[in-house]
Coordinates of C-alpha atoms and ligand atoms in Angstrom, one line a residue:
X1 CA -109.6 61.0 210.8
X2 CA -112.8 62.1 209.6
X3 CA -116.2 60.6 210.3
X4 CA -116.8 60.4 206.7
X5 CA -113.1 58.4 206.1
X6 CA -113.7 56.5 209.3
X7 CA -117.2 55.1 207.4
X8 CA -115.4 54.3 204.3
X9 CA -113.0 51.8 206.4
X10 CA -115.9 50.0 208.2
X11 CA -116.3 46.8 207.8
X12 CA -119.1 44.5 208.2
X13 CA -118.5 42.2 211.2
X14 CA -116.9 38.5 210.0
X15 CA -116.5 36.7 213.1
X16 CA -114.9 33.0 212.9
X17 CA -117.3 30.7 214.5
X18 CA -116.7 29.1 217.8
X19 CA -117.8 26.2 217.4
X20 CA -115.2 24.6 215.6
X21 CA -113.9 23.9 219.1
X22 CA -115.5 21.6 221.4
X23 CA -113.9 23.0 224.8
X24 CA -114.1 20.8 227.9
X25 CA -115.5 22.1 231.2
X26 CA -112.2 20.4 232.8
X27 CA -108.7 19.8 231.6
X28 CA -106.4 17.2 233.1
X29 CA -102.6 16.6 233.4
X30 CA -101.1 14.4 230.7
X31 CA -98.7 11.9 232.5
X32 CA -97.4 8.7 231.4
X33 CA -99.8 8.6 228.8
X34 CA -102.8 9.2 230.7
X35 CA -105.2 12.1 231.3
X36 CA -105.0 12.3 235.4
X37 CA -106.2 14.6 238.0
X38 CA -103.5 16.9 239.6
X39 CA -102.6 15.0 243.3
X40 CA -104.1 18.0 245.0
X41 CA -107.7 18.0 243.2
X42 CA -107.1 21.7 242.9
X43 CA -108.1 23.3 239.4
X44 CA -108.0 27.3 238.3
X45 CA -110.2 28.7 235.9
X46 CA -109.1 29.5 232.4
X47 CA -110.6 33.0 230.8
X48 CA -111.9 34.8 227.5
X49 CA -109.8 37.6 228.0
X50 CA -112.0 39.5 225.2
X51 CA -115.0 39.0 227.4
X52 CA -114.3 38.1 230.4
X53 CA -115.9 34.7 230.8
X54 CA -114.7 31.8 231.9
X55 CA -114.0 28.9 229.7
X56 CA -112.6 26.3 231.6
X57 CA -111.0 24.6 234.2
X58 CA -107.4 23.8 234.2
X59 CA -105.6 21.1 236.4
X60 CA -103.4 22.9 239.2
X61 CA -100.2 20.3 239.7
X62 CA -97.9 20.7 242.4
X63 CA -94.4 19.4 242.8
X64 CA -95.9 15.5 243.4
X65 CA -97.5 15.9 239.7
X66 CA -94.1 17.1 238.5
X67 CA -92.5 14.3 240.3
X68 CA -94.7 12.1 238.8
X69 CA -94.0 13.4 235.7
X70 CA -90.5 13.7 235.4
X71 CA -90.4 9.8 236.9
X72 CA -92.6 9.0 233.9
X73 CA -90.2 10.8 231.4
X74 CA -87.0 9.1 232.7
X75 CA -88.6 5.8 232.7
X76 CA -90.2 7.1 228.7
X77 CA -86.3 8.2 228.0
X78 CA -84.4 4.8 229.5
X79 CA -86.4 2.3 227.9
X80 CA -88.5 3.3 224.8
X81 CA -86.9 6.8 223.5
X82 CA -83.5 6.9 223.4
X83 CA -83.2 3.1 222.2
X84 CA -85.8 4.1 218.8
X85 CA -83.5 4.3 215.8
X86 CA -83.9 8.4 214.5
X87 CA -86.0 7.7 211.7
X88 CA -88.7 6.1 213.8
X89 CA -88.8 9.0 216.2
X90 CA -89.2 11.2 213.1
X91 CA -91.6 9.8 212.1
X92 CA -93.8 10.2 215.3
X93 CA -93.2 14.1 214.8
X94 CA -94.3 14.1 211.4
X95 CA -97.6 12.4 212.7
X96 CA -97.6 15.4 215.3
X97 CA -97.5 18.0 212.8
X98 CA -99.8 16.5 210.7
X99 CA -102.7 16.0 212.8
X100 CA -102.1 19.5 214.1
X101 CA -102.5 20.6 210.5
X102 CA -105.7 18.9 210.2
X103 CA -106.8 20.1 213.2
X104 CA -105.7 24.0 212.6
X105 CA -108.8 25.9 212.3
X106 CA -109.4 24.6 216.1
X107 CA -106.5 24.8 217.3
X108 CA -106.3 28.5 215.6
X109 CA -109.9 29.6 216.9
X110 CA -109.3 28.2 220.5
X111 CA -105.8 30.1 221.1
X112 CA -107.9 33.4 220.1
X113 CA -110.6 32.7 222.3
X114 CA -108.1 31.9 225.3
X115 CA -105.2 34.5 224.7
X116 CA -107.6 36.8 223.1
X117 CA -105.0 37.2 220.0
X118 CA -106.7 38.2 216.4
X119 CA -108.0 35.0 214.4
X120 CA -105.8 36.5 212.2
X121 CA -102.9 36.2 213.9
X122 CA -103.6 32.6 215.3
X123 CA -105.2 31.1 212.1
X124 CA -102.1 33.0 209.7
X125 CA -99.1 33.3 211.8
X126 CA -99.7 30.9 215.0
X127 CA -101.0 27.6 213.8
X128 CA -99.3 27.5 210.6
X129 CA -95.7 28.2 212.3
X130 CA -96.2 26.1 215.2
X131 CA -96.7 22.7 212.7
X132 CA -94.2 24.0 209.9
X133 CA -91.9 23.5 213.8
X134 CA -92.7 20.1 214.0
X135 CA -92.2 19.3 210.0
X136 CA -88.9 21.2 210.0
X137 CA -87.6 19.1 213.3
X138 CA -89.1 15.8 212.7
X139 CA -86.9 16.4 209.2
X140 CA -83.6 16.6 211.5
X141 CA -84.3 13.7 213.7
X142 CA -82.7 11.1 211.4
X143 CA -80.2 13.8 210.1
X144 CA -78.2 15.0 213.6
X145 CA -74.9 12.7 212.5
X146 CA -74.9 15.2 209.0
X147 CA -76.1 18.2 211.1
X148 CA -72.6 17.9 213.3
X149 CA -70.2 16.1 211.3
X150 CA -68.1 14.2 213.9
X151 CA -68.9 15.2 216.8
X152 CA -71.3 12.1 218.0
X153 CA -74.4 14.1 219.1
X154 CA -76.5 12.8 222.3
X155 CA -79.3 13.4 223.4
X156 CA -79.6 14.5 227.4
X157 CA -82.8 13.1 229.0
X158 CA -85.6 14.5 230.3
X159 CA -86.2 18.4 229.3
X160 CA -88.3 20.7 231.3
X161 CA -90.0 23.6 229.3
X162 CA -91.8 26.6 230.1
X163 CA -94.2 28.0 228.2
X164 CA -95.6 32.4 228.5
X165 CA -98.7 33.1 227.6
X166 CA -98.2 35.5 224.4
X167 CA -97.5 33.0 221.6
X168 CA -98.8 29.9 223.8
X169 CA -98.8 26.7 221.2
X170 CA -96.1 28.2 219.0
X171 CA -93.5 28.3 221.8
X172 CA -94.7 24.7 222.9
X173 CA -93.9 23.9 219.2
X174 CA -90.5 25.8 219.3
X175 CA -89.2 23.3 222.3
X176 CA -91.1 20.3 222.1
X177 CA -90.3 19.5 218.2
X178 CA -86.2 19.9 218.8
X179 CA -86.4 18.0 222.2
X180 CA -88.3 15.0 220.8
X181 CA -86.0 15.0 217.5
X182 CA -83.1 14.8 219.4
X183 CA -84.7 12.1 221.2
X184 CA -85.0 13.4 224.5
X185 CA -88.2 13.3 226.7
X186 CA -90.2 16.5 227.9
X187 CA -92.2 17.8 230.7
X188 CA -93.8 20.9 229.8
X189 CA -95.6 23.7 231.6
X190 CA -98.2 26.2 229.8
X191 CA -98.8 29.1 231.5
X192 CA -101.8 30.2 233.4
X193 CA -103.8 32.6 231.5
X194 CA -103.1 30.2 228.2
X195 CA -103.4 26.8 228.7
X196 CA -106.1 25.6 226.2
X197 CA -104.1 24.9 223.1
X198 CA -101.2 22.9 225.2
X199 CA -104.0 20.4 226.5
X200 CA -105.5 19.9 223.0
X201 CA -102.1 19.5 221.6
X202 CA -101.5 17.0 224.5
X203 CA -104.4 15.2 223.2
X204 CA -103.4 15.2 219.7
X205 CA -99.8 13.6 220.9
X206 CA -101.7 11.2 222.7
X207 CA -103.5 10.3 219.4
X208 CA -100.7 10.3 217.6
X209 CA -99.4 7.3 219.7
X210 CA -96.6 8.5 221.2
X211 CA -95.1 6.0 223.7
X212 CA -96.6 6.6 227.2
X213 CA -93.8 9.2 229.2
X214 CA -91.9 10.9 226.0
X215 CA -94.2 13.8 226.7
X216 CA -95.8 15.2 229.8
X217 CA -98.1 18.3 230.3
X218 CA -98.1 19.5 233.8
X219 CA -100.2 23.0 233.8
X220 CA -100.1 25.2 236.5
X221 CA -98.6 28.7 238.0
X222 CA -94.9 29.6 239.0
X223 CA -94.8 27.0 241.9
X224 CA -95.3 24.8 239.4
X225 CA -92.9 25.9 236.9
X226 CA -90.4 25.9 239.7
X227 CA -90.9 22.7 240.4
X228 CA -89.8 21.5 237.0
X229 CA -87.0 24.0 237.7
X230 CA -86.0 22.8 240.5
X231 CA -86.5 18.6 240.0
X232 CA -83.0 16.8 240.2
X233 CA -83.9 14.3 237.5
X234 CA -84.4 17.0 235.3
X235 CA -81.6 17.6 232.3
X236 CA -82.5 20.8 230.8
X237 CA -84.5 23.7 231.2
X238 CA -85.9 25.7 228.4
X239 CA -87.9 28.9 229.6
X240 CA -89.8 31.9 227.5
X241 CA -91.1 35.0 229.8
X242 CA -90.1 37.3 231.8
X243 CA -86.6 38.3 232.4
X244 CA -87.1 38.6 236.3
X245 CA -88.2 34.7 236.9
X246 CA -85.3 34.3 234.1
X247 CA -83.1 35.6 236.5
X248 CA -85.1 33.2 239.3
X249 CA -84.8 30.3 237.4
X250 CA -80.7 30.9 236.0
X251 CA -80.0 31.6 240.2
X252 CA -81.6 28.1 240.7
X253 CA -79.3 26.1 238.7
X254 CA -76.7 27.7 239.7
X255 CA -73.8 24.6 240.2
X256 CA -76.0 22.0 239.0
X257 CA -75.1 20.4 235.7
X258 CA -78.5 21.1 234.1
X259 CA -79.2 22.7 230.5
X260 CA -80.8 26.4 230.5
X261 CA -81.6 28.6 227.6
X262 CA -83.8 31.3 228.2
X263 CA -85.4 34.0 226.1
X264 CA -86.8 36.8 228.0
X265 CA -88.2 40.3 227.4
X266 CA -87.0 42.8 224.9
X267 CA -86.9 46.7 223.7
X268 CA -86.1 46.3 220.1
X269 CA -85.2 48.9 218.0
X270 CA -86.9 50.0 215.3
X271 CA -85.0 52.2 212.9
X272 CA -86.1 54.4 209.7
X273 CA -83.7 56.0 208.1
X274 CA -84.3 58.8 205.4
X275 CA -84.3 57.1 201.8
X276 CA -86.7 54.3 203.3
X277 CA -89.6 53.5 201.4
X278 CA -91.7 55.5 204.0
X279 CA -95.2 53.9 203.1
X280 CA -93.3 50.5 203.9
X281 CA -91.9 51.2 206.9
X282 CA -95.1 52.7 208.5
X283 CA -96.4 49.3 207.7
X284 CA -93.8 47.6 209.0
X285 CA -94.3 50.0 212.5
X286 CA -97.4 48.7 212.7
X287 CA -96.8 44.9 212.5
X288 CA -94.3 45.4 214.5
X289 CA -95.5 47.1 217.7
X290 CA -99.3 47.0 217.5
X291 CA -100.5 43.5 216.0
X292 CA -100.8 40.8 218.8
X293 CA -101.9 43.6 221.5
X294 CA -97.6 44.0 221.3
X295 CA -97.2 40.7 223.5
X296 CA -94.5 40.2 221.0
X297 CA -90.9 39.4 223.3
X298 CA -89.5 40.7 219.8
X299 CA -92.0 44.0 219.1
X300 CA -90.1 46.9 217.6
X301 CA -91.2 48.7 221.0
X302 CA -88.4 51.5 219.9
X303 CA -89.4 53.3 216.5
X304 CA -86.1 55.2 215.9
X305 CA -86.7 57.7 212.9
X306 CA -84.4 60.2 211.3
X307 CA -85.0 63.5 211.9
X308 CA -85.5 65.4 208.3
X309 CA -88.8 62.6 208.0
X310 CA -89.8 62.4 211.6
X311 CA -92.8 64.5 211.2
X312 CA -93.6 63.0 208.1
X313 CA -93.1 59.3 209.1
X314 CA -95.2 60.1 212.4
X315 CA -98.3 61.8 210.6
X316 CA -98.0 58.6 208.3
X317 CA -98.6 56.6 211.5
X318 CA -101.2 58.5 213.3
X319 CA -103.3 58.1 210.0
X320 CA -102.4 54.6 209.6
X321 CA -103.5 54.1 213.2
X322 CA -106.6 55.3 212.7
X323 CA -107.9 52.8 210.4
X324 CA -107.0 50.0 213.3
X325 CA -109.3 47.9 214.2
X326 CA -109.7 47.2 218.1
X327 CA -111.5 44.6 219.2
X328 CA -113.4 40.9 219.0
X329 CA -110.3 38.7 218.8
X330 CA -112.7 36.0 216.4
X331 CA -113.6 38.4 213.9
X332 CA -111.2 38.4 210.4
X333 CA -111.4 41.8 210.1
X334 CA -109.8 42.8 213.5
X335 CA -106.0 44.2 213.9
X336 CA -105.8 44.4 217.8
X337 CA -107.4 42.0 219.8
X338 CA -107.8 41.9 223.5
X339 CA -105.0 42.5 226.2
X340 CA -104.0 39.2 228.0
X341 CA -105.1 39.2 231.2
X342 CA -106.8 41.8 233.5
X343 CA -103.1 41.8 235.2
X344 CA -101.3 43.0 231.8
X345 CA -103.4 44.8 230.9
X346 CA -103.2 47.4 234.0
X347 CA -99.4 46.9 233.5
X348 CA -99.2 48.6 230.5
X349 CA -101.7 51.4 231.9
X350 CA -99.4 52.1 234.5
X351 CA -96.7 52.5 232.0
X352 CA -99.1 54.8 230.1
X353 CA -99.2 57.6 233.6
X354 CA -95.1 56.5 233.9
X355 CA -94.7 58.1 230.5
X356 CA -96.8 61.3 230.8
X357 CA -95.0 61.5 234.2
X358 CA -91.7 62.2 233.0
X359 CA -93.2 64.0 230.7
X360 CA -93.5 62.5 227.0
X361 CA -96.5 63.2 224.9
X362 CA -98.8 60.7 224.3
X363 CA -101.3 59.7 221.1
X364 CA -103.7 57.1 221.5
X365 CA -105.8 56.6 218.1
X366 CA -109.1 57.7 218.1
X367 CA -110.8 54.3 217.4
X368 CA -113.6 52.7 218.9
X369 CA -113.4 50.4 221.9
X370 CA -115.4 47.3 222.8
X371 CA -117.3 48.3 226.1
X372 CA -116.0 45.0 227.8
X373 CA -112.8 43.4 228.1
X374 CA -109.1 44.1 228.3
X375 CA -108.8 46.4 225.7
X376 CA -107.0 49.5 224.3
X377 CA -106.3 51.8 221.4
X378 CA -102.7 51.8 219.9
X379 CA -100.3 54.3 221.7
X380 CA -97.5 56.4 220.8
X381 CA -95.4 58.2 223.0
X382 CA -93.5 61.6 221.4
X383 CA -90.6 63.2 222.8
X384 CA -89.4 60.3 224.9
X385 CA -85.9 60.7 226.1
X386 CA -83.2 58.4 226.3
X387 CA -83.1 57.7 230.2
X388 CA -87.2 57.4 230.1
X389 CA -88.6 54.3 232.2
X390 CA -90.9 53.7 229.1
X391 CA -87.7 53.9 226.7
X392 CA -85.9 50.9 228.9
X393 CA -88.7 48.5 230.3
X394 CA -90.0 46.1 228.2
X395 CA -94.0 47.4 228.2
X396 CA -95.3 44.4 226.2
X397 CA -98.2 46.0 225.1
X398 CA -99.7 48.1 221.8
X399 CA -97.4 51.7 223.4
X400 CA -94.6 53.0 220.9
X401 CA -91.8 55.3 221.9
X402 CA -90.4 57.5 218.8
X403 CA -87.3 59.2 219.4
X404 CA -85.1 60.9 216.4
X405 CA -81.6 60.9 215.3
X406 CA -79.6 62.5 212.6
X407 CA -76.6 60.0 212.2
X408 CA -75.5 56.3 211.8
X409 CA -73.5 56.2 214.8
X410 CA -76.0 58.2 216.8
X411 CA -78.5 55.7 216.1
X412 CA -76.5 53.0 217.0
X413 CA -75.5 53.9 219.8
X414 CA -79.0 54.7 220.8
X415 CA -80.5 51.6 219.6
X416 CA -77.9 49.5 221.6
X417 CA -78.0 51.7 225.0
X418 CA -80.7 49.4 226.1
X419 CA -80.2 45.8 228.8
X420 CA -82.1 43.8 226.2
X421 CA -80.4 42.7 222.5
X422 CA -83.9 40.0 221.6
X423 CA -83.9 42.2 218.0
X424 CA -84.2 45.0 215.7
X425 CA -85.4 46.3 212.3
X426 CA -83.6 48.6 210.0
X427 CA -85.6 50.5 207.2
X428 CA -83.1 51.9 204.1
X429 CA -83.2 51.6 200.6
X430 CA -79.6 51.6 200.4
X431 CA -78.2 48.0 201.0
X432 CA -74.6 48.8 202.2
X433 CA -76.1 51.0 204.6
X434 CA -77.9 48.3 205.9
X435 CA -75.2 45.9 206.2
X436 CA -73.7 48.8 208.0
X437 CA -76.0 49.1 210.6
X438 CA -77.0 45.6 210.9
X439 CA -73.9 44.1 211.7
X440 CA -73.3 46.5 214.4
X441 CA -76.7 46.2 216.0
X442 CA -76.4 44.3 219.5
X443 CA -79.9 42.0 219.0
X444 CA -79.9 38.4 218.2
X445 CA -82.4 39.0 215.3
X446 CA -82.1 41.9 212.5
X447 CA -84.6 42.7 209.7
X448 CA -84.1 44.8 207.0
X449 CA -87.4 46.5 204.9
X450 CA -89.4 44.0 206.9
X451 CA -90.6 43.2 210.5
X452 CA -91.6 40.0 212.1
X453 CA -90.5 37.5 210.4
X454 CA -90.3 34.0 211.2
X455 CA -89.4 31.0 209.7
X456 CA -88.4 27.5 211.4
X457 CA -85.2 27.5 209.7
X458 CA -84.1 30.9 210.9
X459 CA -82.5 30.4 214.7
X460 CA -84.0 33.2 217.5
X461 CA -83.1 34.4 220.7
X462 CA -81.2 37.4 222.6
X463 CA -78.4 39.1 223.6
X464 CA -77.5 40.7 227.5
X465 CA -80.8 40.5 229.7
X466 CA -82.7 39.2 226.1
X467 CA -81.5 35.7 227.3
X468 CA -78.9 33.4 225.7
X469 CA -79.4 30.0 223.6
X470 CA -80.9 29.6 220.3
X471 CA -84.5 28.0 219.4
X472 CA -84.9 27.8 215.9
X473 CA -82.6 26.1 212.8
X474 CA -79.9 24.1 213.1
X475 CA -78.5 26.2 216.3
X476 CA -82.5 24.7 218.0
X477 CA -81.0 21.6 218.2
X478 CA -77.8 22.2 220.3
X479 CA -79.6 23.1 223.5
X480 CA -80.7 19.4 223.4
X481 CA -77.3 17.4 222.5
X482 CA -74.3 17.1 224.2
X483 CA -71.3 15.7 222.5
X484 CA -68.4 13.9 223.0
Ligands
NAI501 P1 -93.7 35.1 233.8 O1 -92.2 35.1 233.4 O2 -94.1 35.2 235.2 O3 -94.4 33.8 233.1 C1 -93.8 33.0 232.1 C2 -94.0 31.5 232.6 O4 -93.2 31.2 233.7 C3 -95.4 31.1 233.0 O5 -95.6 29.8 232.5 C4 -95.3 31.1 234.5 O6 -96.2 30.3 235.1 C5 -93.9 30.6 234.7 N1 -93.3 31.0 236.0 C6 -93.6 32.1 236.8 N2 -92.7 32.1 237.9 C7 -91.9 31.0 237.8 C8 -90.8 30.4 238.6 N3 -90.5 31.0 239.7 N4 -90.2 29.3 238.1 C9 -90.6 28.8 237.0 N5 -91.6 29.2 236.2 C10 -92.3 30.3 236.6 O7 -94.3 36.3 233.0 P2 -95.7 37.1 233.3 O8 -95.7 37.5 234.8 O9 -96.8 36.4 232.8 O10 -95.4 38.4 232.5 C11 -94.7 39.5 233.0 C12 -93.9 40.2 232.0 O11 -92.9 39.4 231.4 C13 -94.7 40.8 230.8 O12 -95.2 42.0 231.1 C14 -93.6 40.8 229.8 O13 -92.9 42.0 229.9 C15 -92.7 39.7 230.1 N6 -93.0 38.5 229.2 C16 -92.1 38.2 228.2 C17 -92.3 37.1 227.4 C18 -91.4 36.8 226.3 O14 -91.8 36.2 225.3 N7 -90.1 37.1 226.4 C19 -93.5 36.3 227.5 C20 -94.3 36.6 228.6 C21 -94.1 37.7 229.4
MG502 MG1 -107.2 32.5 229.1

């Protein structure tokens, strides 16, 4: 792109203030209703990925604080949870989501200062879906007799949930509301790099009244996590991240009688076939890989485009690209916001030499970059082959792999050669040809002519190495019932 077209798409800078959040120097565990020091006195630091200052300091617990926890949630579950009539317990989630809903511009501008996502993204997409969870689920609470006609529905105890750092409140929202609505009692773990939005949300619960125990926030690393893992008073485990401590954590219940769903990494196809509206579909490329820096478990990572519009479709792209805006996470007018963590962030730029090592060419848009912070310009990588590392590993970062095809069945089988099934977009005008495809793609979640979608009433989660359970709808709740 021109200098001259590159002027015309400035913008003036429109950063979100910061101030709408008061952050703490020090954040504690919640336990039994109380705001406690971890048992060790240990706290790590919690950073602006976008600048790279500290922020704050987040309590370290250790299996004791997990302990503690967990005996807090049992004792929560025993005596006060499970003996509330549904209603009642609905009621406490609607308070949840409401005072979250009040409190949304903070909540929205502290997960961009922490995870460095867009305001955009947190204040349009985050925030909103995280409390539309809470609505949707403190709706079933009263409702779970209708919801599974005869077949007596429990709840299970005390749930342990594990949070990643890419959509951090919105996947606390995704297990907390169904847990609590199905009246069972949680101990939750943020994770390290993303902490912030849990302990205000901990803070809100607490406001909200909820009896001492029903929920727990014990923040910390992997030891931590595995300590929820591997508690014996625990009922279920719910984890989002990575699909090797998936494989950690499903090894570690082996023969117990605990719970698990997981939803791990992904490689989702994306697929553009010939009569799609092609201005669309570039669109929908771009949400779908590049928004949220690509920490998306669901990110159409795989653009698969037919050949007779490949060139067209990917000079489309490269111009689209161009007009991306990289950097300050706060400010409205930005599209890509700062990589995670310093950790990530050299992840995906090891990826970047895998992928010119076997030999694919690589575009990286020609827009400007901050000076400071994790950040990087939108990638695409042309001529990828089937067997490439950067075709099969989940990259979780702004990189697209384009590779052609000429027919249905070619696709397919392309799009489905892959360990993970998490999801997949199909781009056609014609809508048999979508039902086609879509019903014969191996992915827990298909869109058609759109990208990204997400809706509490619309179950998620994976096929193969994608993990199993649902979160999400109706199928959210099973994970937390057992029935007779
Ligand atoms: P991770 O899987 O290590 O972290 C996710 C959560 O699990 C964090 O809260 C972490 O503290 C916790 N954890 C780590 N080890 C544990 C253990 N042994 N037992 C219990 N909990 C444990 O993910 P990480 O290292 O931050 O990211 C690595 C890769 O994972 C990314 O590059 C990406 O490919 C993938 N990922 C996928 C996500 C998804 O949404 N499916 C989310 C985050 C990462
Ligand atoms: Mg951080």
């Amino acid at each position: 792109m021109s200098k001259k077209t590159q002027d015309i798409w400035s913008y003036a800078p429109a950063p979100e203030s910061s101030k709408v959040v008061q952050i703490k120097e020090k954040y504690d565990l919640y336990i039994d209703g109380k705001f406690v020091k971890p048992s060790s006195g240990k706290y790590f630091k919690s950073f602006n990925p976008a600048d790279e200052k500290e922020i704050c300091s987040i309590a370290y617990g250790n299996e004791k604080d997990v302990d503690l926890a967990v005996k807090a949630a049992r004792k929560a579950y025993n005596t006060v949870w499970s003996k509330l009539s549904s209603a009642e317990r609905g009621k406490y989630i609607f308070r949840i989501a409401r005072m979250m809903q009040e409190r949304s511009r903070e909540l929205a501008v502290a997960e961009s200062i922490d995870s460095g996502k867009t305001i955009r993204e947190s204040r349009d997409i985050d925030i909103p879906l995280a409390c539309n969870h809470f609505f949707y689920y403190a709706g079933w609470a009263d409702k779970l007799e209708e919801a599974f006609p005869g077949r007596k529905p429990k709840s299970l105890g005390v749930a342990g949930q594990i949070i990643p750092w890419n959509f951090p409140l919105l996947m606390a929202a995704w297990k907390i509301a169904p847990a609590l609505a199905t009246g069972n009692t949680v101990v939750i773990k943020p994770a390290e790099t993303t902490s912030l939005t849990m302990m205000i949300l901990a803070e809100i619960i607490h406001e909200a009244g909820l009896p001492a125990g029903v929920f727990n926030v014990v923040s910390g690393y992997g030891d931590t996590g595995a300590a929820i893992v591997n508690h014996p008073d625990v009922n279920k485990i719910a984890f989002t991240g990575s699909t090797a401590v998936g494989k950690i954590i499903q090894k570690a219940l082996a023969g117990t009688d605990k719970k698990l769903t997981l939803e791990l990494g992904g490689k989702s196809a994306n697929i553009v076939f010939d009569d799609a509206p092609i201005d669309q579909a570039v669109e929908g490329i771009v949400n779908g890989i590049f928004f949220n820096q690509g920490h998306v478990c669901c990110a159409g990572s795989r653009l698969f485009v037919q050949e007779n519009i490949a060139e067209k479709v990917i000079e489309k792209l490269k111009f689209r690209m161009a007009s991306l805006i990289v950097g300050d996470p706060l400010d409205k007018n930005t599209d890509i916001g700062a990589i995670n963590s310093k950790e990530q962030f050299e992840t995906i730029q090891k990826y970047l030499k895998i992928g010119k090592d076997e030999g694919s060419e690589m575009y990286q848009s020609p827009c400007k970059l901050p000076k400071k912070g994790n950040y990087m310009a939108p990638t695409l990588f042309m001529n990828v082959a089937q067997s490439n590392i950067i075709a099969q590993e989940e990259i979780f970062g702004p990189v697209l792999t384009i590779q052609t095809f000429r027919t249905i069945d070619e696709v397919i089988q392309k799009a489905n050669n892959s360990p993970f099934g998490l999801a997949a977009g199909v781009w056609s005008d014609k809508g048999s040809k979508v039902f086609n495809v879509t019903s014969q793609l191996r992915a827990g979640v298909v869109w058609a002519n759109t990208y990204n979608k997400f809706d509490p009433a619309a179950p998620f989660g994976g096929y193969k190495e994608s993990g199993f359970g649902r979160e999400g709808g109706l199928h959210g709740l099973i994970p937390y019932l057992k029935f007779d």
